[in-house]
N, CA, C and O atoms as a MOPAC input file, in Angstrom:
PM7 MOZYME 1SCF
protein

 N      0.47300 1    -5.17100 1   -16.04100 1
 C      1.56800 1    -4.15700 1   -14.61200 1
 C      2.83400 1    -5.20200 1   -14.32600 1
 O      2.42200 1    -6.35500 1   -14.19700 1
 N      3.55000 1    -5.13600 1   -14.26300 1
 C      4.90000 1    -5.34400 1   -12.51400 1
 C      4.58500 1    -5.00700 1   -11.75900 1
 O      5.03900 1    -3.86800 1   -11.87300 1
 N      4.17400 1    -5.00500 1   -11.03700 1
 C      4.47000 1    -3.89800 1    -9.66900 1
 C      5.80700 1    -4.21100 1    -8.75800 1
 O      5.28400 1    -5.05500 1    -8.03000 1
 N      7.17100 1    -4.12500 1    -8.28300 1
 C      7.69800 1    -3.82900 1    -6.95400 1
 C      7.04100 1    -3.46300 1    -6.31300 1
 O      6.07600 1    -2.78200 1    -6.65800 1
 N      7.42100 1    -3.89500 1    -4.67900 1
 C      6.38400 1    -2.96600 1    -4.18800 1
 C      8.49300 1    -2.81900 1    -2.84600 1
 O      8.78700 1    -3.98400 1    -2.57900 1
 N      9.28300 1    -2.10100 1    -2.38700 1
 C     10.30200 1    -2.39800 1    -1.35600 1
 C      9.52400 1    -0.53300 1    -0.76500 1
 O      8.56200 1     0.21200 1    -0.95200 1
 N     10.83000 1    -0.65200 1     0.01200 1
 C     11.03400 1     0.48100 1     1.19700 1
 C     10.86700 1    -0.58900 1     3.78400 1
 O     11.08100 1    -0.29700 1     4.96000 1
 N     10.38200 1    -1.68600 1     2.91500 1
 C     10.36600 1    -3.07400 1     4.73700 1
 C     11.11200 1    -2.50100 1     5.54200 1
 O     11.62800 1    -1.39500 1     5.38500 1
 N     11.22300 1    -3.25600 1     6.51200 1
 C     12.61500 1    -3.11700 1     7.33100 1
 C     11.91400 1    -3.12400 1     8.85300 1
 O     10.81100 1    -3.07900 1     9.39800 1
 N     13.47100 1    -3.21900 1     9.17400 1
 C     12.33000 1    -2.98300 1    11.05200 1
 C     13.08300 1    -2.11100 1    11.13300 1
 O     14.10800 1    -1.58100 1    10.70600 1
 N     11.71600 1    -2.08800 1    12.30000 1
 C     11.62600 1     0.26700 1    13.20400 1
 C     11.50400 1     0.29500 1    14.99800 1
 O     11.72300 1    -0.80800 1    15.49800 1
 N     11.24600 1     1.20400 1    15.79900 1
 C     11.34100 1     0.63100 1    16.64200 1
 C      9.11300 1     1.61100 1    16.61600 1
 O      8.20400 1     2.24700 1    16.08200 1
 N      9.72500 1     0.83000 1    17.75100 1
 C      7.83900 1     1.81200 1    17.92500 1
 C      7.56500 1     3.46300 1    17.67700 1
 O      7.93400 1     4.25600 1    18.54300 1
 N      7.06500 1     3.81800 1    16.75400 1
 C      7.42300 1     5.23400 1    16.90600 1
 C      7.63100 1     6.01000 1    16.28400 1
 O      7.41700 1     7.22100 1    16.32900 1
 N      8.42900 1     4.88700 1    15.11600 1
 C      8.73000 1     5.54900 1    14.17500 1
 C      8.49900 1     5.44300 1    12.83400 1
 O      7.46000 1     4.80400 1    12.66900 1
 N      8.97300 1     5.76400 1    11.83900 1
 C      8.51900 1     6.21400 1    10.94100 1
 C      8.86000 1     4.99700 1     9.48800 1
 O      9.57700 1     4.21400 1    10.11000 1
 N      8.82100 1     4.66600 1     8.67700 1
 C      8.27100 1     4.06500 1     6.83000 1
 C      8.08800 1     5.10200 1     5.69800 1
 O      7.39600 1     6.11900 1     5.74100 1
 N      8.50100 1     4.85300 1     5.14100 1
 C      7.58400 1     4.76800 1     3.15400 1
 C      7.81800 1     4.17000 1     3.57300 1
 O      8.50900 1     3.95300 1     4.56900 1
 N      6.73700 1     3.18200 1     2.22400 1
 C      6.47300 1     2.32800 1     1.51400 1
 C      6.86300 1     2.77100 1    -0.49700 1
 O      6.56600 1     3.91300 1    -0.85000 1
 N      7.34900 1     2.01600 1    -1.33500 1
 C      7.41700 1     2.73300 1    -2.92600 1
 C      7.15600 1     1.00700 1    -2.99100 1
 O      7.54100 1     0.02000 1    -2.36400 1
 N      6.16900 1     1.33700 1    -4.26900 1
 C      6.01400 1     0.43700 1    -5.16900 1
 C      5.91800 1     1.81000 1    -6.29300 1
 O      5.52200 1     2.95800 1    -6.09100 1
 N      6.69200 1     0.86500 1    -8.08100 1
 C      7.36300 1     1.21000 1    -8.92400 1
 C      5.62700 1     0.01100 1    -9.89100 1
 O      4.75400 1    -0.85700 1    -9.87400 1
 N      6.34600 1     1.03300 1   -10.48800 1
 C      4.96100 1    -0.18400 1   -12.21100 1
 C      5.82300 1    -0.76500 1   -12.87600 1
 O      6.98200 1    -0.83000 1   -12.46600 1
 N      5.44100 1    -1.30400 1   -14.03300 1
 C      6.26500 1    -1.37300 1   -15.91900 1
 C      5.49000 1    -0.82100 1   -16.14800 1
 O      4.34400 1    -0.55800 1   -15.78300 1
 N      6.55000 1    -0.49000 1   -17.21500 1
 C      6.06300 1    -0.05000 1   -18.68400 1
 C      4.98800 1     1.33700 1   -18.77800 1
 O      4.24000 1     1.73400 1   -19.67100 1
 N      5.41000 1     2.00000 1   -16.98000 1
 C      4.91900 1     3.59400 1   -17.17900 1
 C      3.27100 1     3.94700 1   -17.49700 1
 O      2.78100 1     4.84100 1   -18.18700 1
 N      2.46600 1     2.58200 1   -16.49200 1
 C      1.35100 1     1.93800 1   -16.85200 1
 C      0.37200 1     2.30900 1   -15.12600 1
 O     -0.82800 1     2.10600 1   -14.93800 1
 N      1.31700 1     2.84300 1   -14.17900 1
 C      0.74900 1     2.96000 1   -13.15200 1
 C     -0.33500 1     3.90700 1   -13.36300 1
 O     -1.19000 1     3.31500 1   -14.02300 1
 N     -0.72800 1     5.18000 1   -13.09800 1
 C     -0.95800 1     5.24300 1   -13.49900 1
 C     -2.86800 1     5.60200 1   -14.21100 1
 O     -3.85200 1     6.30000 1   -13.96400 1
 N     -2.43600 1     4.66700 1   -15.07600 1
 C     -3.46400 1     3.82500 1   -15.69000 1
 C     -4.86100 1     3.14500 1   -14.59700 1
 O     -5.98100 1     2.78800 1   -14.96000 1
 N     -4.28400 1     3.15300 1   -13.24100 1
 C     -5.01800 1     1.64600 1   -12.46400 1
 C     -5.34600 1     2.87500 1   -10.86500 1
 O     -4.86100 1     3.97600 1   -10.60200 1
 N     -6.35400 1     2.01600 1   -10.12700 1
 C     -6.42600 1     2.16800 1    -9.09100 1
 C     -5.04200 1     2.21200 1    -8.05700 1
 O     -4.00200 1     1.93800 1    -8.65600 1
 N     -4.90000 1     2.49100 1    -6.71700 1
 C     -3.49100 1     1.50400 1    -6.65300 1
 C     -4.21600 1     2.16700 1    -5.36600 1
 O     -4.97300 1     3.07100 1    -5.01200 1
 N     -3.10600 1     0.59400 1    -4.72500 1
 C     -4.30600 1     0.37500 1    -3.23500 1
 C     -2.55200 1    -0.40800 1    -2.64900 1
 O     -1.72300 1    -0.93100 1    -3.39500 1
 N     -2.45200 1    -0.23400 1    -1.14300 1
 C     -2.44500 1    -1.49200 1    -0.09400 1
 C     -2.68300 1    -2.09400 1     0.35300 1
 O     -3.90800 1    -2.01700 1     0.26500 1
 N     -2.47300 1    -2.85700 1     0.93000 1
 C     -2.68600 1    -4.65200 1     1.80200 1
 C     -2.11100 1    -4.82600 1     2.78300 1
 O     -1.25200 1    -3.96000 1     2.95600 1
 N     -2.18900 1    -5.89900 1     3.90600 1
 C     -0.83000 1    -5.63800 1     4.81800 1
 C     -1.33400 1    -7.79000 1     4.71200 1
 O     -2.52000 1    -8.10300 1     4.60300 1
 N     -0.64100 1    -8.47500 1     4.75000 1
 C     -0.84800 1    -9.32600 1     6.22100 1
 C     -0.33200 1    -9.52100 1     6.58300 1
 O      0.72700 1    -8.96700 1     6.28800 1
 N     -0.27200 1   -10.94800 1     8.14800 1
 C      0.15500 1   -11.63300 1     8.33600 1
 C     -0.34400 1   -12.97900 1     8.45600 1
 O     -1.28600 1   -13.35100 1     7.75600 1
 N      0.21900 1   -13.74100 1     9.29500 1
 C     -0.15300 1   -14.94700 1     9.02800 1
 C     -1.54400 1   -15.51300 1     9.92200 1
 O     -2.00500 1   -15.13500 1    10.99900 1
 N     -1.86300 1   -16.29500 1     9.22200 1
 C     -3.44400 1   -17.71000 1     9.60000 1
 C     -4.98800 1   -15.91200 1     9.88100 1
 O     -6.15600 1   -15.96400 1    10.26700 1
 N     -4.02000 1   -14.53200 1     9.39900 1
 C     -5.44500 1   -13.76900 1     8.48100 1
 C     -5.43500 1   -14.06600 1     7.48700 1
 O     -4.69800 1   -14.88200 1     6.93400 1
 N     -6.10200 1   -13.57000 1     7.15700 1
 C     -7.02200 1   -12.55700 1     5.61700 1
 C     -5.76200 1   -11.51600 1     5.23900 1
 O     -4.85000 1   -11.11300 1     5.96100 1
 N     -6.15800 1   -11.14400 1     3.37700 1
 C     -4.82100 1    -9.61800 1     3.48700 1
 C     -6.37600 1    -8.97000 1     3.88000 1
 O     -7.58500 1    -9.14600 1     3.72900 1
 N     -5.26300 1    -8.01200 1     4.55300 1
 C     -6.16000 1    -6.53600 1     5.30100 1
 C     -5.95400 1    -5.25900 1     4.46500 1
 O     -4.95700 1    -4.56000 1     4.64700 1
 N     -6.82500 1    -4.97400 1     3.61500 1
 C     -7.10600 1    -3.29200 1     3.35900 1
 C     -6.35100 1    -1.91900 1     3.81900 1
 O     -6.68100 1    -1.51000 1     4.93200 1
 N     -5.59800 1    -1.32700 1     3.26600 1
 C     -5.25300 1    -0.35800 1     4.37700 1
 C     -5.06000 1     1.00400 1     3.06000 1
 O     -4.94900 1     2.21200 1     3.26700 1
 N     -5.06700 1     0.65600 1     2.42900 1
 C     -5.14500 1     2.06500 1     1.88100 1
 C     -5.17200 1     1.73400 1    -0.09800 1
 O     -4.81900 1     0.80500 1    -0.82600 1
 N     -5.74700 1     2.98100 1    -0.27700 1
 C     -5.78000 1     2.89600 1    -2.35800 1
 C     -5.93800 1     4.92200 1    -1.76800 1
 O     -6.10900 1     5.68600 1    -0.81800 1
 N     -5.67400 1     4.79000 1    -3.45200 1
 C     -5.91300 1     6.15200 1    -4.29200 1
 C     -6.34800 1     5.25300 1    -5.55500 1
 O     -6.40900 1     4.07100 1    -5.89300 1
 N     -6.76200 1     7.28300 1    -6.32000 1
 C     -7.64700 1     6.98200 1    -7.56500 1
 C     -6.32400 1     7.01400 1    -8.15000 1
 O     -5.26300 1     6.69400 1    -7.61500 1
 N     -6.57800 1     7.54200 1    -9.58600 1
 C     -5.50100 1     7.20600 1   -10.55100 1
 C     -5.28000 1     8.61200 1   -10.48700 1
 O     -4.13900 1     8.77700 1   -10.05600 1
 N     -6.12000 1    10.25800 1   -10.83000 1
 C     -5.87900 1    11.11000 1   -10.58900 1
 C     -5.47800 1    11.82200 1    -9.52200 1
 O     -5.58000 1    13.04800 1    -9.46000 1
 N     -4.79800 1    10.79400 1    -8.24500 1
 C     -4.44600 1    11.98500 1    -7.09100 1
 C     -5.62000 1    12.55900 1    -6.16300 1
 O     -5.36100 1    12.79600 1    -4.98300 1
 N     -6.47600 1    12.71100 1    -6.50200 1
 C     -7.15200 1    13.56400 1    -6.35800 1
 C     -8.74900 1    12.96400 1    -4.94500 1
 O     -9.90800 1    13.25800 1    -4.65300 1
 N     -7.63100 1    12.00400 1    -4.54700 1
 C     -8.96200 1    11.33500 1    -3.84500 1
 C     -8.04100 1     9.94700 1    -2.93400 1
 O     -6.84000 1     9.78100 1    -2.71700 1
 N     -8.46500 1     9.66700 1    -2.81200 1
 C     -7.17200 1     8.09800 1    -1.31500 1
 C     -8.37000 1     8.14100 1     0.16700 1
 O     -9.21000 1     8.99600 1     0.44600 1
 N     -7.93400 1     6.60800 1     1.02600 1
 C     -9.17200 1     5.71100 1     1.83900 1
 C     -7.97400 1     5.74300 1     1.92600 1
 O     -7.06600 1     5.81700 1     1.09900 1
 N     -8.06500 1     5.63000 1     3.92600 1
 C     -7.52300 1     4.91400 1     4.47600 1
 C     -8.35600 1     4.79200 1     5.14100 1
 O     -9.27300 1     5.55600 1     5.44300 1
 N     -7.90300 1     2.94500 1     5.69600 1
 C     -9.23200 1     2.49700 1     6.74000 1
 C     -8.56500 1     3.16300 1     7.75500 1
 O     -7.52200 1     3.78900 1     7.93900 1
 N     -9.94600 1     2.64900 1     8.58000 1
 C     -9.71400 1     3.50000 1    10.10000 1
 C     -8.91400 1     2.14400 1    11.60700 1
 O     -9.19200 1     2.08700 1    12.80500 1
 N     -7.66400 1     1.07200 1    10.55400 1
 C     -7.29200 1     0.52000 1    11.95400 1
 C     -5.60500 1     1.54300 1    11.67700 1
 O     -4.61000 1     1.47700 1    12.39900 1
 N     -5.78700 1     2.42500 1    10.39800 1
 C     -4.58500 1     3.19100 1     9.90400 1
 C     -4.76200 1     5.10200 1    10.18900 1
 O     -3.88400 1     5.95800 1    10.30200 1
 N     -6.01100 1     5.19400 1    10.22300 1
 C     -6.25800 1     6.25900 1    10.03300 1
 C     -5.62100 1     7.17700 1    10.83900 1
 O     -5.98300 1     7.07400 1    12.01000 1
 N     -4.64000 1     8.21000 1    10.59800 1
 C     -4.34200 1     9.19900 1    11.46000 1
 C     -2.96600 1     9.22000 1    11.75400 1
 O     -2.28800 1    10.13000 1    12.23200 1
 N     -2.56400 1     7.76300 1    11.30000 1
 C     -0.88700 1     7.65500 1    10.85000 1
 C     -0.46100 1     7.35300 1     9.63300 1
 O      0.31300 1     8.03100 1     8.95700 1
 N     -0.85900 1     6.53800 1     9.39900 1
 C     -0.49400 1     6.55900 1     7.58900 1
 C     -1.77700 1     7.34200 1     5.94800 1
 O     -2.91900 1     7.70900 1     5.67100 1
 N     -0.24300 1     7.12100 1     5.35000 1
 C     -1.56100 1     8.98400 1     4.54300 1
 C     -0.77500 1     7.91500 1     2.67900 1
 O     -0.36500 1     6.75500 1     2.72000 1
 N     -0.78500 1     8.15400 1     2.32500 1
 C     -0.36100 1     7.21300 1     0.51700 1
 C     -1.05000 1     8.44600 1     0.01600 1
 O     -1.91400 1     9.25500 1     0.35200 1
 N      0.48400 1     7.93800 1    -1.79400 1
 C      0.53400 1     9.05900 1    -2.80500 1
 C      0.64900 1     8.50800 1    -3.66800 1
 O      0.56700 1     7.30000 1    -3.88700 1
 N      0.87300 1     9.39800 1    -4.32000 1
 C      0.98500 1     8.32900 1    -5.79200 1
 C      2.28200 1    10.29000 1    -6.29800 1
 O      2.59700 1    11.42800 1    -5.95200 1
 N      2.46800 1     8.95300 1    -7.51800 1
 C      3.32500 1    10.77100 1    -8.85400 1
 C      3.40900 1     9.62200 1    -9.39500 1
 O      3.99500 1     8.61300 1    -9.00400 1
 N      2.65900 1     9.85600 1   -10.52700 1
 C      2.32100 1     9.32400 1   -11.85500 1
 C      3.59800 1     9.59000 1   -12.85400 1
 O      3.98900 1     8.90000 1   -13.79500 1
 N      3.93200 1    10.38400 1   -12.51800 1
 C      5.02300 1    10.62600 1   -13.35300 1
 C      6.21800 1     9.61600 1   -13.48200 1
 O      6.36700 1     9.05100 1   -14.56500 1
 N      7.20000 1     9.31400 1   -12.30300 1
 C      6.93800 1     8.16900 1   -12.38600 1
 C      6.86700 1     6.76400 1   -11.60100 1
 O      7.56700 1     6.27700 1   -10.71400 1
 N      5.99900 1     6.42400 1   -12.13100 1
 C      4.85800 1     5.28300 1   -12.27300 1
 C      4.53900 1     4.53800 1   -10.46500 1
 O      4.19600 1     3.35900 1   -10.37900 1
 N      4.73700 1     5.51600 1    -9.02400 1
 C      5.27400 1     4.78600 1    -7.91500 1
 C      3.09900 1     5.62200 1    -7.64500 1
 O      2.32700 1     6.41700 1    -8.18200 1
 N      3.18800 1     4.44600 1    -6.20900 1
 C      2.44900 1     5.43600 1    -5.13800 1
 C      3.62900 1     5.04900 1    -4.05200 1
 O      4.74100 1     4.92600 1    -4.56600 1
 N      3.55300 1     4.83400 1    -2.60800 1
 C      3.80600 1     5.68500 1    -2.13000 1
 C      2.82800 1     5.24200 1    -1.03600 1
 O      1.63100 1     5.46000 1    -1.22700 1
 N      3.46700 1     4.27800 1     0.77400 1
 C      2.19300 1     4.36500 1     1.94900 1
 C      3.58500 1     5.12700 1     2.89400 1
 O      4.80700 1     4.98500 1     2.94400 1
 N      2.61400 1     5.92200 1     3.51000 1
 C      3.62800 1     6.85600 1     4.15200 1
 C      3.40200 1     5.99600 1     5.39500 1
 O      2.26000 1     5.54100 1     5.33200 1
 N      4.05600 1     5.57800 1     6.54000 1
 C      3.27100 1     4.86500 1     7.37800 1
 C      4.44400 1     6.12100 1     8.98000 1
 O      5.57200 1     6.61300 1     8.95400 1
 N      3.48300 1     6.11400 1     9.90400 1
 C      3.77800 1     7.64200 1    10.68600 1
 C      4.02400 1     6.20200 1    12.41000 1
 O      4.01000 1     4.97300 1    12.48100 1
 N      4.24300 1     7.51900 1    13.60200 1
 C      4.09300 1     6.30800 1    14.03900 1
 C      3.04700 1     4.92200 1    14.20200 1
 O      1.82900 1     4.74200 1    14.21300 1
 N      4.77400 1     3.72400 1    14.36700 1
 C      4.03700 1     2.89100 1    14.19200 1
 C      4.32100 1     1.86400 1    15.14900 1
 O      5.36000 1     1.70800 1    15.78900 1
 N      2.86100 1     0.91900 1    15.17900 1
 C      3.20000 1    -0.52300 1    16.44900 1
 C      3.34900 1    -1.43500 1    15.58600 1
 O      3.15900 1    -1.61200 1    14.38300 1
 N      3.96600 1    -2.30300 1    17.00500 1
 C      4.25700 1    -3.77400 1    16.58300 1
 C      2.57100 1    -4.18300 1    16.08700 1
 O      2.13400 1    -5.26900 1    15.70500 1
 N      2.11600 1    -3.33400 1    16.20200 1
 C      0.50600 1    -4.40900 1    15.55500 1
 C      0.45900 1    -4.15200 1    13.51600 1
 O     -0.26700 1    -4.60100 1    12.62800 1
 N      1.59300 1    -3.25500 1    13.54600 1
 C      1.31600 1    -3.02700 1    11.79400 1
 C      2.88000 1    -3.68600 1    11.25200 1
 O      3.70400 1    -3.37500 1    10.39200 1
 N      2.73200 1    -4.85200 1    12.37300 1
 C      4.39200 1    -5.64300 1    11.69500 1
 C      3.03700 1    -6.59700 1    10.49500 1
 O      2.10500 1    -7.21300 1    11.01100 1
 N      3.21100 1    -6.52400 1     8.97600 1
 C      3.21500 1    -7.44600 1     8.13900 1
 C      4.00900 1    -7.81900 1     7.14900 1
 O      5.19800 1    -7.81300 1     7.46600 1
 N      3.83300 1    -8.06400 1     6.32300 1
 C      4.17400 1    -8.08000 1     4.76100 1
 C      2.99600 1    -7.09000 1     4.45800 1
 O      1.79500 1    -7.18500 1     4.71100 1
 N      3.96500 1    -5.78100 1     3.62600 1
 C      3.00900 1    -5.51500 1     2.90500 1
 C      2.61600 1    -5.33200 1     0.97600 1
 O      3.48500 1    -5.06600 1     0.14600 1
 N      1.49100 1    -5.50200 1     0.72800 1
 C      1.45000 1    -5.85900 1    -0.64700 1
 C      0.87000 1    -4.54200 1    -1.11000 1
 O      0.23800 1    -3.77500 1    -0.38200 1
 N      1.28000 1    -4.25600 1    -3.01700 1
 C      0.95200 1    -3.33200 1    -3.65000 1
 C     -0.11200 1    -3.64700 1    -4.66200 1
 O      0.10800 1    -4.84200 1    -4.86300 1
 N     -0.64500 1    -3.47500 1    -5.06100 1
 C     -1.77700 1    -4.04900 1    -6.06800 1
 C     -2.91100 1    -2.61400 1    -6.79400 1
 O     -3.25600 1    -1.62400 1    -6.14900 1
 N     -3.22400 1    -2.86000 1    -7.99800 1
 C     -3.66900 1    -2.60500 1    -9.19900 1
 C     -5.13600 1    -2.72100 1    -9.43800 1
 O     -5.62800 1    -3.83100 1    -9.64100 1
 N     -5.79000 1    -1.74800 1    -9.42600 1
 C     -6.91700 1    -1.98300 1    -9.95100 1
 C     -7.91100 1    -1.00900 1   -10.82200 1
 O     -8.09900 1     0.20700 1   -10.85600 1
 N     -8.48500 1    -2.21200 1   -11.55000 1
 C     -8.63400 1    -1.34600 1   -12.99300 1
 C    -10.38500 1    -0.27200 1   -12.56600 1
 O    -11.04000 1     0.44500 1   -13.32200 1
 N    -10.63800 1    -0.65100 1   -10.95000 1
 C    -11.81500 1     0.35100 1   -10.83000 1
 C    -11.64900 1     0.80400 1    -9.68300 1
 O    -10.54400 1     0.61500 1    -9.17400 1
 N    -12.34000 1     1.29700 1    -9.16900 1
 C    -12.24400 1     1.49000 1    -8.06600 1
 C    -12.37200 1     0.55100 1    -6.38700 1
 O    -13.55100 1     0.43300 1    -6.05500 1
 N    -11.43500 1    -0.03500 1    -5.44400 1
 C    -11.53200 1    -1.12300 1    -4.61100 1
 C    -10.92000 1    -0.70800 1    -3.67600 1
 O     -9.94700 1     0.04200 1    -3.75600 1
 N    -11.68700 1    -1.39000 1    -2.09400 1
 C    -10.67900 1    -1.35400 1    -0.54900 1
 C    -11.12400 1    -2.98200 1    -0.30800 1
 O    -10.80400 1    -3.35400 1     0.82100 1
 N    -11.51000 1    -3.58800 1    -0.78000 1
 C    -11.48700 1    -4.81300 1    -0.98500 1
 C    -10.80700 1    -5.38500 1    -1.47600 1
 O    -10.20500 1    -4.39200 1    -1.88500 1
 N     -9.83200 1    -6.78700 1    -2.19100 1
 C     -8.79700 1    -7.74300 1    -2.01200 1
 C     -9.01600 1    -8.64000 1    -3.38400 1
 O     -8.29900 1    -9.12200 1    -4.26100 1
 N    -10.57700 1    -8.57600 1    -3.02300 1
 C    -11.25800 1    -9.32900 1    -4.78000 1
 C    -11.20500 1    -8.00100 1    -5.77200 1
 O    -11.09100 1    -8.17000 1    -6.98600 1
 N    -11.27700 1    -6.90100 1    -5.29900 1
 C    -11.07300 1    -5.53700 1    -6.27400 1
 C     -9.60100 1    -5.47700 1    -6.95400 1
 O     -9.64400 1    -5.56300 1    -8.18200 1
 N     -8.86100 1    -5.40300 1    -6.63200 1
 C     -7.95300 1    -5.78500 1    -7.51200 1
 C     -6.40100 1    -6.76800 1    -8.32600 1
 O     -5.66500 1    -7.63000 1    -7.84700 1
 N     -6.43500 1    -6.17500 1    -9.55900 1
 C     -6.63100 1    -6.93600 1   -10.86200 1
 C     -4.89400 1    -7.77600 1   -10.78300 1
 O     -4.61800 1    -8.93900 1   -11.07700 1
 N     -3.78300 1    -6.44200 1   -10.17300 1
 C     -2.28400 1    -7.38300 1   -10.14100 1
 C     -1.55300 1    -7.06200 1    -8.67900 1
 O     -2.04300 1    -6.45000 1    -7.73000 1
 N     -0.29600 1    -7.63300 1    -8.78000 1
 C      0.04100 1    -7.40700 1    -7.21500 1
 C      1.43400 1    -7.76900 1    -7.18600 1
 O      2.02100 1    -8.70100 1    -7.73400 1
 N      1.82200 1    -6.89900 1    -6.48000 1
 C      3.31300 1    -7.07800 1    -5.88400 1
 C      3.48300 1    -7.88600 1    -5.29800 1
 O      2.57800 1    -8.58800 1    -4.84800 1
 N      5.62000 1    -8.21000 1    -4.94200 1
 C      5.29700 1    -9.35600 1    -4.16100 1
 C      5.18500 1    -8.74300 1    -2.93800 1
 O      4.39400 1    -9.28600 1    -2.16700 1
 N      5.56900 1    -8.08400 1    -2.67500 1
 C      5.44000 1    -7.98000 1    -0.66000 1
 C      6.36000 1    -7.14400 1    -0.53100 1
 O      6.90900 1    -6.98500 1    -1.62200 1
 N      7.24500 1    -5.92000 1     1.04300 1
 C      7.21100 1    -5.90000 1     1.30700 1
 C      7.46400 1    -6.19500 1     2.65500 1
 O      6.32500 1    -6.35500 1     3.09400 1
 N      8.76200 1    -6.48200 1     4.21400 1
 C      8.33700 1    -6.90700 1     5.60700 1
 C      8.11400 1    -5.82600 1     5.79600 1
 O      8.44900 1    -4.91700 1     5.03600 1
 N      7.58200 1    -5.71000 1     6.70700 1
 C      7.56000 1    -4.71900 1     8.42500 1
 C      7.31100 1    -5.05800 1     9.84300 1
 O      6.30800 1    -5.22300 1    10.53800 1
 N      8.36800 1    -5.09300 1     9.98700 1
 C      8.53500 1    -5.81900 1    11.41800 1
 C      8.69100 1    -4.25200 1    12.38000 1
 O      9.49400 1    -3.31900 1    12.34600 1
 N      7.70300 1    -4.50800 1    13.04400 1
 C      7.81800 1    -3.37000 1    14.21100 1
 C      8.31500 1    -3.52400 1    15.70900 1
 O      7.52800 1    -4.30900 1    16.23900 1
 N      9.00600 1    -3.23400 1    16.37000 1
 C      8.88600 1    -3.84200 1    17.75200 1
 C      8.35000 1    -2.49300 1    18.47200 1
 O      8.02100 1    -1.31400 1    18.33500 1
 N      8.52600 1    -3.61800 1    19.36700 1
 C      7.94700 1    -1.95000 1    20.92300 1
 C      9.17800 1    -1.58200 1    21.73100 1
 O      9.10600 1    -0.72300 1    22.61000 1

């Protein structure tokens, strides 16, 4: 499956952004979907994941209460809703697809190209 992430941009601290990830071949519903982020010199960090049936989602402690993940299997899309953004949220955000539930990078089989989010203070 090919994944395309979009929606990144430059915002001020406290503002919101929603990232979108669309999948090719009407296949997203087959996969657990997740979001990760990466800053230079650091490993890619898990942000959030959602099950195939939208009935369960998990977000990292670092973003809990500010970020939520959702999906629309009709549109083959997954979203990361980011509120009250902070400068430390600045990163390249990647969407990913997994055959099984995973909250670590190596659990994911397919990756999008990333979208840059910059948060200034």
